[in-house]
Coordinates of C-alpha atoms in Angstrom, one line a residue:
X1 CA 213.2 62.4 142.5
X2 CA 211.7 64.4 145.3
X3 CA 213.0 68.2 145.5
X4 CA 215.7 67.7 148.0
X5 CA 217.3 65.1 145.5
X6 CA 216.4 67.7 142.7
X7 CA 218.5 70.9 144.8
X8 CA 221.1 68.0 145.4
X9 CA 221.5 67.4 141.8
X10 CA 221.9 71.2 140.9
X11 CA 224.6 71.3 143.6
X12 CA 226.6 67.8 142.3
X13 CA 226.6 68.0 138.6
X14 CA 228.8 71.3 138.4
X15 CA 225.8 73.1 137.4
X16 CA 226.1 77.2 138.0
X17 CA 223.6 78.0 140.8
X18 CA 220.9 79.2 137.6
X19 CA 220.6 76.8 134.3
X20 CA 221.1 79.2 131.7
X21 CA 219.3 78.0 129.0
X22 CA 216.0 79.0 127.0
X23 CA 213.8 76.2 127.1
X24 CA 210.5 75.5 124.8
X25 CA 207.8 73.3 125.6
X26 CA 205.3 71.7 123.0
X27 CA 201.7 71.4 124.6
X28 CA 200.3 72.8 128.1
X29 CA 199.2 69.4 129.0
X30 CA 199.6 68.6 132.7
X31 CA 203.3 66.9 131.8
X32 CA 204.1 69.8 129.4
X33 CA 203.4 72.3 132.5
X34 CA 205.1 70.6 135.5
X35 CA 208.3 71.2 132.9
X36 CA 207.9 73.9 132.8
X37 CA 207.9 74.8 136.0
X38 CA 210.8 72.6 137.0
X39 CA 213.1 74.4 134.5
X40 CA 212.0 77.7 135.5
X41 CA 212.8 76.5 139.1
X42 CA 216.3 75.7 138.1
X43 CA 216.3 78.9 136.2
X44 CA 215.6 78.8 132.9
X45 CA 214.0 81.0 130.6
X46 CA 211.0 79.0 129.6
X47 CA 208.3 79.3 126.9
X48 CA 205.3 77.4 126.5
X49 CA 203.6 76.5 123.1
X50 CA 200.3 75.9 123.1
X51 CA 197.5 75.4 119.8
X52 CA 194.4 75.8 122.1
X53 CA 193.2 78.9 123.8
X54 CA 193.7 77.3 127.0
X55 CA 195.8 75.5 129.1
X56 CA 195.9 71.9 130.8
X57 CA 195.2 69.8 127.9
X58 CA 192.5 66.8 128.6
X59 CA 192.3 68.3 131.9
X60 CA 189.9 71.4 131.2
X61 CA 186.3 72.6 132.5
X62 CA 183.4 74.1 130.7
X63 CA 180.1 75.8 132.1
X64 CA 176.6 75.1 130.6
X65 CA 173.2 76.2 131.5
X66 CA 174.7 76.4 135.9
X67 CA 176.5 73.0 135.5
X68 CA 180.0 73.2 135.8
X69 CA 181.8 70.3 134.3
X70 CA 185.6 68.8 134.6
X71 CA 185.9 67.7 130.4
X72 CA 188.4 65.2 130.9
X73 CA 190.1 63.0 133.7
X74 CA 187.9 62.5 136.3
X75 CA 190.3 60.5 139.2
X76 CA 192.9 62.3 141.3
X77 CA 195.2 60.4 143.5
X78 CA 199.1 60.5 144.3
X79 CA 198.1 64.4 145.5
X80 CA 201.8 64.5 146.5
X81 CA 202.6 64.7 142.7
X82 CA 201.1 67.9 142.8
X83 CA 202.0 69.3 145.7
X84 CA 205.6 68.7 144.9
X85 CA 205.5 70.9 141.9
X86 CA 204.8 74.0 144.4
X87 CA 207.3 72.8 146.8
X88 CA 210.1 72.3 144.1
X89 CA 209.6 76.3 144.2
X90 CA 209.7 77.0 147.2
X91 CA 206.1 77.8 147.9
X92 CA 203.5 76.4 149.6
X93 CA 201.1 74.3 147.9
X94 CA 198.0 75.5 149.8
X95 CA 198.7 78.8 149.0
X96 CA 197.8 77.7 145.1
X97 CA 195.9 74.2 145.3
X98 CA 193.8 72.4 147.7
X99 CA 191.4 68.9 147.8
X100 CA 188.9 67.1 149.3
X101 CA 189.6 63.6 151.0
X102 CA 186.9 61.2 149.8
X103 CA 185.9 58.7 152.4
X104 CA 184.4 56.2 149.4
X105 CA 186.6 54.9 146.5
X106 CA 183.7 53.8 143.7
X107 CA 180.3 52.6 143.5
X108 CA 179.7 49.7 141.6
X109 CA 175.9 48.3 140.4
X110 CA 175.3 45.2 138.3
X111 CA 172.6 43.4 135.8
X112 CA 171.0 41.2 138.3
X113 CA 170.8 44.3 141.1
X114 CA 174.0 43.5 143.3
X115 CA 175.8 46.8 144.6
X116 CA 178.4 47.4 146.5
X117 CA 181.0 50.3 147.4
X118 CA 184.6 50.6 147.6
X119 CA 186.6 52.7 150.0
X120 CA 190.1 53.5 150.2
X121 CA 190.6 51.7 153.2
X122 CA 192.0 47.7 153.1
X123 CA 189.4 46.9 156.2
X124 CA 186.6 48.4 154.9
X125 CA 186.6 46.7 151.8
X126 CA 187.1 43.8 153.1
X127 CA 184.3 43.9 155.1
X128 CA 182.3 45.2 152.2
X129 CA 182.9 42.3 150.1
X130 CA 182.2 39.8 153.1
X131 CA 178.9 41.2 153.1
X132 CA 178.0 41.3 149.4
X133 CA 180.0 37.9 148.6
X134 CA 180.6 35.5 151.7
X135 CA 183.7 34.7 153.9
X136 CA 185.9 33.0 151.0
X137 CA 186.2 36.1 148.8
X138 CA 186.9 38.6 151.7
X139 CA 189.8 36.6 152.3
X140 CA 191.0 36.3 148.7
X141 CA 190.3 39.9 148.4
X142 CA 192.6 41.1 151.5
X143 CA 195.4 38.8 150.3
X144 CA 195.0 40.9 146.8
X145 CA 195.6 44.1 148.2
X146 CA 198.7 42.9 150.3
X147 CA 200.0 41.7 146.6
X148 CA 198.7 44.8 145.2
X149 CA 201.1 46.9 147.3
X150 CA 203.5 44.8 147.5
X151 CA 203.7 45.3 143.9
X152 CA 203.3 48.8 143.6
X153 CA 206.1 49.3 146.7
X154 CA 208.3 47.3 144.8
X155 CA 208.5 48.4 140.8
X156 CA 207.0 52.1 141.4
X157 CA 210.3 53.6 142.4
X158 CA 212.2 52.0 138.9
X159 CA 209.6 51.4 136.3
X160 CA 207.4 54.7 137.2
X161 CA 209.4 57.0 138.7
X162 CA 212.9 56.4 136.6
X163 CA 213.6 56.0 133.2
X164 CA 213.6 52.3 131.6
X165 CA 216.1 53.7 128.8
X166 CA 219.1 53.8 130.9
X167 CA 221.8 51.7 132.4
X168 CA 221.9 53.4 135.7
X169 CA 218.4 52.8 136.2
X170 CA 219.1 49.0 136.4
X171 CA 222.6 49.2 137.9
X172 CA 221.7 49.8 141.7
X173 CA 221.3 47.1 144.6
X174 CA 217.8 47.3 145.0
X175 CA 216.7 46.8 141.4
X176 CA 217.8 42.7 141.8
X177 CA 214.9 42.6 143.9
X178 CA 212.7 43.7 141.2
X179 CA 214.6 41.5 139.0
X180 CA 214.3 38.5 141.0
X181 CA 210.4 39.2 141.8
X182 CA 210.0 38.9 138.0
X183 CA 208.1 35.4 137.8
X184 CA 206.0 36.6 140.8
X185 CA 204.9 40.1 139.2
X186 CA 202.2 38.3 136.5
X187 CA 203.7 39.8 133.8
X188 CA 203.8 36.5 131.9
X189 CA 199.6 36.4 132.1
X190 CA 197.2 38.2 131.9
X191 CA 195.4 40.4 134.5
X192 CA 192.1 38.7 133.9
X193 CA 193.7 35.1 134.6
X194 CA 195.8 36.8 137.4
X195 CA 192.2 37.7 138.9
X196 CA 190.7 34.7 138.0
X197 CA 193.1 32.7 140.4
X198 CA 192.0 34.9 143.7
X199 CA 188.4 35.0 143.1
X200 CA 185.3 32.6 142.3
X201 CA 182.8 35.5 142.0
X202 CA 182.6 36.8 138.5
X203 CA 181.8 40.0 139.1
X204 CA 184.6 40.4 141.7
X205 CA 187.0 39.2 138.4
X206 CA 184.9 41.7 136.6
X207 CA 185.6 44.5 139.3
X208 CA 189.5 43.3 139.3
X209 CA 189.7 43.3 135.7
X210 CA 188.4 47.1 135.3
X211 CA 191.9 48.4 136.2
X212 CA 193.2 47.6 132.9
X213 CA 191.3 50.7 131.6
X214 CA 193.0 53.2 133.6
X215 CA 195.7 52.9 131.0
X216 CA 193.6 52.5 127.8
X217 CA 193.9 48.4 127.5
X218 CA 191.6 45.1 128.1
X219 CA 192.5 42.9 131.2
X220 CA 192.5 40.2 128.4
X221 CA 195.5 41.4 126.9
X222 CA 197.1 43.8 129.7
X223 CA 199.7 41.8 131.9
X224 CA 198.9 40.8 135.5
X225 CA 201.1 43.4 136.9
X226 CA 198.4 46.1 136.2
X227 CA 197.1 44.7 139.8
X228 CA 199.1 47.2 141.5
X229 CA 197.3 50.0 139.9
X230 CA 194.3 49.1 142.3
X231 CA 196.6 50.2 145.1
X232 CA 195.9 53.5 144.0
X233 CA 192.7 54.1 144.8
X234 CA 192.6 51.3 147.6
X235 CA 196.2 51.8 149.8
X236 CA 196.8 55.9 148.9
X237 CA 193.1 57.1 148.5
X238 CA 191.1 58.8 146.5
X239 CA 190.7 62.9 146.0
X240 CA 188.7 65.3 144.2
X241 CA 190.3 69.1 144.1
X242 CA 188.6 72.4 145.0
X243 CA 187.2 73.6 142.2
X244 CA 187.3 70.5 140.3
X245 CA 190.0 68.2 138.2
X246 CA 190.3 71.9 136.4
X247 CA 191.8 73.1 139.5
X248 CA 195.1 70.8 138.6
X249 CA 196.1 72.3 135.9
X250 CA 194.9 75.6 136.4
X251 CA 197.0 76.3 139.6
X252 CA 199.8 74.8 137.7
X253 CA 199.4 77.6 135.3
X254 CA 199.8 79.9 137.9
X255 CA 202.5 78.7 139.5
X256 CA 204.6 78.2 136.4
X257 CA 203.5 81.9 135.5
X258 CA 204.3 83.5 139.1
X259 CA 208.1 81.5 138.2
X260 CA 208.7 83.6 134.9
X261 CA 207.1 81.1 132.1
X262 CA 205.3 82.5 129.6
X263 CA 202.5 80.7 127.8
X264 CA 202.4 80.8 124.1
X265 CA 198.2 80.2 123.2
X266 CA 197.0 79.5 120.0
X267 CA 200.6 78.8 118.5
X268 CA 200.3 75.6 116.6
X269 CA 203.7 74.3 116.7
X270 CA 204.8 73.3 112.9
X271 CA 208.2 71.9 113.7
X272 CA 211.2 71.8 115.5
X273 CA 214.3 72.9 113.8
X274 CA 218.0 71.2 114.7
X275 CA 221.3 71.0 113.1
X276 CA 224.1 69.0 113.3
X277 CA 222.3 66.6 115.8
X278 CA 221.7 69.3 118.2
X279 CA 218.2 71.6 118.9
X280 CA 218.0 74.8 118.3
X281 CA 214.4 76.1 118.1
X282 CA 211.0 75.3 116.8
X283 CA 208.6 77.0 113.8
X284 CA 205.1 78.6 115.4
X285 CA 202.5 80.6 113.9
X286 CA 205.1 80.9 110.9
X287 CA 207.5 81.8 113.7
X288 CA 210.7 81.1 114.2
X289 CA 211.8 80.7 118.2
X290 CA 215.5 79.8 118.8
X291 CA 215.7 77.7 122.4
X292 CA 218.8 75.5 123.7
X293 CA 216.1 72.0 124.5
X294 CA 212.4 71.6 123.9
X295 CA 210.1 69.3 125.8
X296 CA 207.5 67.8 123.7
X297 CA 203.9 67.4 125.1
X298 CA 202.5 65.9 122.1
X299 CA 201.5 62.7 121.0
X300 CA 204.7 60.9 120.2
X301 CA 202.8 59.8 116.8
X302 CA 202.0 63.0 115.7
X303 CA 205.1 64.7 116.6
X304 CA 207.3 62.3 114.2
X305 CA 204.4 62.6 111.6
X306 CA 204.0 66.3 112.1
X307 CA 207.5 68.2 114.2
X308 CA 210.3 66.3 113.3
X309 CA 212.3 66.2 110.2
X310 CA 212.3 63.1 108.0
X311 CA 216.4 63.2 108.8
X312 CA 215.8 61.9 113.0
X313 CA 215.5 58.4 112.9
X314 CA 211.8 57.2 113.9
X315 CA 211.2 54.2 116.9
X316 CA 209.6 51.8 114.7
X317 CA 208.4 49.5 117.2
X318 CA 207.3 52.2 118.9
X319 CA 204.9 53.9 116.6
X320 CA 204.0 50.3 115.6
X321 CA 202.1 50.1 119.1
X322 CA 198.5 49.9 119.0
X323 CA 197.0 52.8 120.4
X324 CA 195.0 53.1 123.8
X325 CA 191.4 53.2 123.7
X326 CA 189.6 56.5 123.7
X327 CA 186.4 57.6 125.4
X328 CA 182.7 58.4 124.5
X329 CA 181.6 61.1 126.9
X330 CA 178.2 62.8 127.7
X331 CA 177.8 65.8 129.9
X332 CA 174.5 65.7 131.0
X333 CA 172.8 68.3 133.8
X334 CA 170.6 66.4 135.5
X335 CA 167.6 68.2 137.3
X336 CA 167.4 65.9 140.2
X337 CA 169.5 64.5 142.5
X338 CA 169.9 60.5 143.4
X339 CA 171.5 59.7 147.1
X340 CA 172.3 56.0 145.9
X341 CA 175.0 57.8 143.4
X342 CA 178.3 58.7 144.3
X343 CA 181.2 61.1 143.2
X344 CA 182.6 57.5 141.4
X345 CA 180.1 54.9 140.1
X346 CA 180.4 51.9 137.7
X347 CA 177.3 50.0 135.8
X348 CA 179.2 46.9 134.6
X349 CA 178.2 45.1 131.6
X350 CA 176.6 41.6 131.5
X351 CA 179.6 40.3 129.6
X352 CA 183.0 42.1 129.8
X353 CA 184.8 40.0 127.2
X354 CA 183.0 40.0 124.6
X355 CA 182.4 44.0 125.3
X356 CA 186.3 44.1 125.5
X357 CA 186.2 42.3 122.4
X358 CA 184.2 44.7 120.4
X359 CA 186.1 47.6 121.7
X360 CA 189.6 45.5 120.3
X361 CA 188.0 44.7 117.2
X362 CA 185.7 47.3 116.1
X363 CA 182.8 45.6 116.9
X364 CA 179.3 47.1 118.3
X365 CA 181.2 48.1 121.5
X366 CA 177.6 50.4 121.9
X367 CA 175.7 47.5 122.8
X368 CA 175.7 47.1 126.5
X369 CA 178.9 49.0 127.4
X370 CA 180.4 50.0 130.9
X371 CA 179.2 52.8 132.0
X372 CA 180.8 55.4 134.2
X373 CA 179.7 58.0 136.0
X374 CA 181.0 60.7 137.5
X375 CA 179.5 63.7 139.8
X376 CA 181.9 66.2 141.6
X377 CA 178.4 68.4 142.4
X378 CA 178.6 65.6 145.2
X379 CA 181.3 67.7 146.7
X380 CA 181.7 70.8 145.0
X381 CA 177.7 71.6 145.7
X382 CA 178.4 74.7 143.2
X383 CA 179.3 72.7 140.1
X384 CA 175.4 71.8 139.9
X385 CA 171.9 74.2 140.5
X386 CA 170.6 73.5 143.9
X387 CA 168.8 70.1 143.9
X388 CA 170.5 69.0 140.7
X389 CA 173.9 67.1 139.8
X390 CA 176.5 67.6 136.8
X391 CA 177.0 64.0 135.3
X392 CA 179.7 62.9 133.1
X393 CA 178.7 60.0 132.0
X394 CA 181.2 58.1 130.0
X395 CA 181.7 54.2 127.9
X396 CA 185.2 53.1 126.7
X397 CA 185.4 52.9 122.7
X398 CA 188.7 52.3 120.4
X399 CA 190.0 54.9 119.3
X400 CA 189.0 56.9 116.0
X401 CA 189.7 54.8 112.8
X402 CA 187.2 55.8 110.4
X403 CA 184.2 54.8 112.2
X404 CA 180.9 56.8 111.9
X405 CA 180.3 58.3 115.2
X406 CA 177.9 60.5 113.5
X407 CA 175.4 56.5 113.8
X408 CA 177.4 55.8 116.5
X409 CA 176.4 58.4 119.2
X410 CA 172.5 57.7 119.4
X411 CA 172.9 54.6 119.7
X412 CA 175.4 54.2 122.7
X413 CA 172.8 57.7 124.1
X414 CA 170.2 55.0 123.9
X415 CA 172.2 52.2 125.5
X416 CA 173.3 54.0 128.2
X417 CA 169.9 56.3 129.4
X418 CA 168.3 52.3 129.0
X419 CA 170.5 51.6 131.5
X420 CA 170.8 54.3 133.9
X421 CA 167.2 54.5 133.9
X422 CA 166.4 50.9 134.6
X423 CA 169.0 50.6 137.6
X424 CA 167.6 53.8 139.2
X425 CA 164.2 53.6 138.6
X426 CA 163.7 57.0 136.8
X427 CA 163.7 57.9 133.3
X428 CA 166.9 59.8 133.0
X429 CA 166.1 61.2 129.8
X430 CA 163.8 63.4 130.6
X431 CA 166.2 65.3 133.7
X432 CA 168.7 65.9 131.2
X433 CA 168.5 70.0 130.9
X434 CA 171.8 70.6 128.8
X435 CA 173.8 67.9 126.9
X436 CA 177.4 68.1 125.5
X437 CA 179.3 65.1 123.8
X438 CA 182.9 64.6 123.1
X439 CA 184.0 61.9 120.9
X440 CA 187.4 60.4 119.6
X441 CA 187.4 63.2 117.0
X442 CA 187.1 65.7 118.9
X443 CA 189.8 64.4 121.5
X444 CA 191.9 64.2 118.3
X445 CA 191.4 67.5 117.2
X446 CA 192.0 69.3 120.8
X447 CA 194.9 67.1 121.7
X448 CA 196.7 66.1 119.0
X449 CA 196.5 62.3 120.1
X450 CA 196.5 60.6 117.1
X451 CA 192.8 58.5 116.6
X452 CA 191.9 60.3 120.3
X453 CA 193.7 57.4 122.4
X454 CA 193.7 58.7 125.5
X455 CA 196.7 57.1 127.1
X456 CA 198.7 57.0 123.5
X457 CA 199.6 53.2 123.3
X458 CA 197.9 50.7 125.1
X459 CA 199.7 48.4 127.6
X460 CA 197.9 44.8 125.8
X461 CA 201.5 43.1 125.7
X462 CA 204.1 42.4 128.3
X463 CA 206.7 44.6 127.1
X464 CA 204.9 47.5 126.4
X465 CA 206.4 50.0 129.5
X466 CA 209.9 49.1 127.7
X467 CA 208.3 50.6 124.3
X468 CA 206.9 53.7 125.6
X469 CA 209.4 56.4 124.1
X470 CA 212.2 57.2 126.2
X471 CA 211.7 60.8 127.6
X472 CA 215.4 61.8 126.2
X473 CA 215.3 61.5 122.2
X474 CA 219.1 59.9 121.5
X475 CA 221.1 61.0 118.8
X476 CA 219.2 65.2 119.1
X477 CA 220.6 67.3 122.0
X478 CA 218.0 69.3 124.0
X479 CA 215.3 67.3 122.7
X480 CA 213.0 65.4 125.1
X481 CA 209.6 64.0 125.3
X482 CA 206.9 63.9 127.9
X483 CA 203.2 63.4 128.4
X484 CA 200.8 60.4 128.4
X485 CA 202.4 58.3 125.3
X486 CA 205.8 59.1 126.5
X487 CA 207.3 56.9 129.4
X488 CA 205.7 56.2 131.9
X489 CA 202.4 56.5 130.6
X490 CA 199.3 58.2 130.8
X491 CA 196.8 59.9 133.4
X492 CA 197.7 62.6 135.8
X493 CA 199.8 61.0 138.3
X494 CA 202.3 59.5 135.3
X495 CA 202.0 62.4 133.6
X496 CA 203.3 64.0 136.5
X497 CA 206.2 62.1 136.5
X498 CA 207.1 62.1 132.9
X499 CA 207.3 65.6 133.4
X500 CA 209.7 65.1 136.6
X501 CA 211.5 62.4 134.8
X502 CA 212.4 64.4 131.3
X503 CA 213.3 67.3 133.1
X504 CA 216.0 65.6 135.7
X505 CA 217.7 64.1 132.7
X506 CA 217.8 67.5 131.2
X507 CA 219.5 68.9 134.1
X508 CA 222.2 66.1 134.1
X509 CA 222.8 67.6 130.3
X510 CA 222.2 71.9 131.0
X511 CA 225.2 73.8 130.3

């Protein structure tokens, strides 16, 4: 709902011209905070609940030794998302938050030396991939990003940007054309076979299948429809903020104070307190806060473990999901600077299934891992000291069941500096000036996702967007859910939208 449908939904629901309600959110993660600032926007009193001393959730910055670095999600696209926040009110978004425009999508190296670079431009790519892998694949590759789009234009609008947990969702024209494009969407295989019928190449199946770990899950499992998600970065383009992925949340923060909301920090939330079916405020600090509706930004799993009493009746199938993977990172300031690197690049494995497969089943997912790195000193020259770069340098591990990271950590450090340092010809280890490591734990203990999943459940089975928890809890008044293990998922763009999509439901409900 864009913010003329959002004023047009004020006006037709008999709402008074101001919601007057006092409103609590759970967590100032990106979802928790565009709440906020949509209910303040349609005037409620809003308060904000927050364990850390910070705000924005995964999406926060630290400063080491002159590096600056963004500490969690590194890839910004759908900038419109963000924008919208500002315009929903009634300011203008450059006055608060601006971004750079990348020309180049991803840079991707493999074992046996091939390279090649992505751009967010259908053309380009495909004349990228004619020159790296022949005639034959740069034709199977622009018929992929038609289908890609196709996708994309055709289920965003009802399975992103709507709930899946009501009627009227599925009760307009339009929607039978989703519903009759059901055999075609690949959700009865999976992504990796869906690749594996447009290309020969393996590492262009390899490339393909990578998507599935924008959502925490293994192109092995994940259905084909995750195809679309390349449309992202390859149809709408790719961004990087001023100021870095920090800047996201941060101008958010100002924008949802400048509208009234007031940020609770270091108030671990210990419950929320109802009656007779209905909210009416939450336990903080050993606090008592009366409110009218609270938004949870919290891991679904840990708020039915940890928030809500034993009386509300728990989604069993839901908290049953697996949960995504998480993420081993290393923030490493490197004192030199390589031209053949980009703000984006990928070091693929030598065989993604069986990696895949240790990741799924606890296995020795160290051993040869993906490796990504990321370097915003590429464009923000002062996240870095002059001729060095800031380099988050990250491999995809489950998430945090009793393993011993304390073993685990050298040895993926080892892994990956092997790597990096035999594909650019340097030894890496000896640039690294300052060195900071966040594992599952630690993503656990900052974020309250349960085992450090960073996308909450995984999407390794058909039906998983219909098990995502609805963003309106049913049988509790003025209680509803957002954030990444909430419908529609995780990351910042659905984030974004699980923020937009709990809070227009709320309205349909404010007294």
């Amino acid at each position: 709902m864009d913010c003329t449908l959002f004023s047009e939904l004020m006006r037709n629901t008999n709402l008074p011209p101001k919601v007057q309600e006092k409103v609590a959110v759970i967590g100032a993660g990106i979802a928790g905070i565009a709440a906020s600032i949509r209910a303040a926007a349609a005037g409620a009193e809003v308060h904000v609940f927050e364990q850390n001393p910070y705000t924005g959730g995964k999406i926060t910055a630290f400063e080491q030794e002159g590096y600056r670095f963004d500490a969690g999600p590194s890839l910004f696209t759908l900038p419109h998302l963000v924008d919208e926040l500002f315009e929903c009110a009634g300011k203008d978004p450059r006055a608060y938050f601006n971004y750079h425009t990348h020309d180049t999508v991803c840079r991707y190296f493999w074992h046996d030396g091939t390279e090649m670079t992505m751009y967010p431009s259908v053309e380009e790519n495909v004349a990228e991939i004619r020159r790296v892998f022949g005639d034959n694949e740069a034709e199977a590759v622009a018929g992929y990003f038609e289908k890609a789009a196709e996708k994309y234009d055709l289920t965003a609008p009802f399975f992103l940007e709507n709930s899946l947990h009501r009627w009227k969702t599925f009760v307009t024209p339009k929607v039978l054309r989703v519903l009759a494009a059901i055999p075609k969407l690949g959700l009865f295989t999976t992504l990796d076979r869906y690749n594996k019928r447009y290309f020969n190449d393996a590492k262009l199946v390899q490339l393909f299948n990578r998507y599935a770990t924008y959502n925490g899950s293994s192109p092995y499992l994940t259905p084909g429809i995750m195809q679309m998600i390349t449309h992202l970065e390859h149809g709408l383009g790719t961004y990087l903020p001023h100021g870095g992925m920090h800047e996201i949340s941060q101008s958010l923060t100002r924008l949802a104070q400048d509208l009234g909301v007031v940020f609770h920090l270091e108030n671990t939330v210990e419950s929320i307190s109802a009656e007779d079916g209905k909210v009416t405020g939450l336990w903080a600090n050993a606090q008592h806060h009366t409110c009218d509706t609270v938004f949870v930004n919290s891991d679904v799993k840990h708020a039915y473990k940890h928030l809500l009493n034993e009386s509300i009746s728990r989604p069993k199938k839901t908290l049953a999901q697996e949960p995504s993977s998480s993420a081993l990172i290393f923030y490493w300031g490197i004192q030199a600077s390589f031209k053949q690197l980009d703000l984006h690049n990928i070091f693929f494995s030598n065989d993604y299934e069986r990696e895949f497969d240790a990741i799924h089943n606890n296995g020795a997912f160290w051993e040869d891992p993906t490796i990504y790195v990321n370097i915003t000193s590429k464009l923000e020259s002062d996240d870095a000291p002059e001729g060095g770069e800031n380099w988050f340098v990250m491999i995809n591990v489950p998430a945090h069941s009793g393993q011993d990271w304390a073993s685990i950590i050298p040895k993926a450090k080892e892994e990956i500096l092997r790597r990096l340092s035999k594909e650019l010809k340097m030894d890496i280890g000896a640039l690294i000036r300052t060195e900071a490591v966040l594992d599952p734990i630690s993503i656990e203990r900052k974020t309250s996702s349960v085992g450090g999943a960073l996308y909450g459940t995984s999407s390794n089975e058909q039906m998983a967007a219909f098990l995502r928890h609805p963003n309106k809890k049913s049988g509790v008044d003025g209680l509803y859910f957002c954030g990444g293990s909430a419908h529609p998922g995780g990351g910042v763009p659905l984030c974004l939208l699980s923020g937009k999509i709990a809070t227009n439901w709320w309205l349909e409900h404010a007294k």
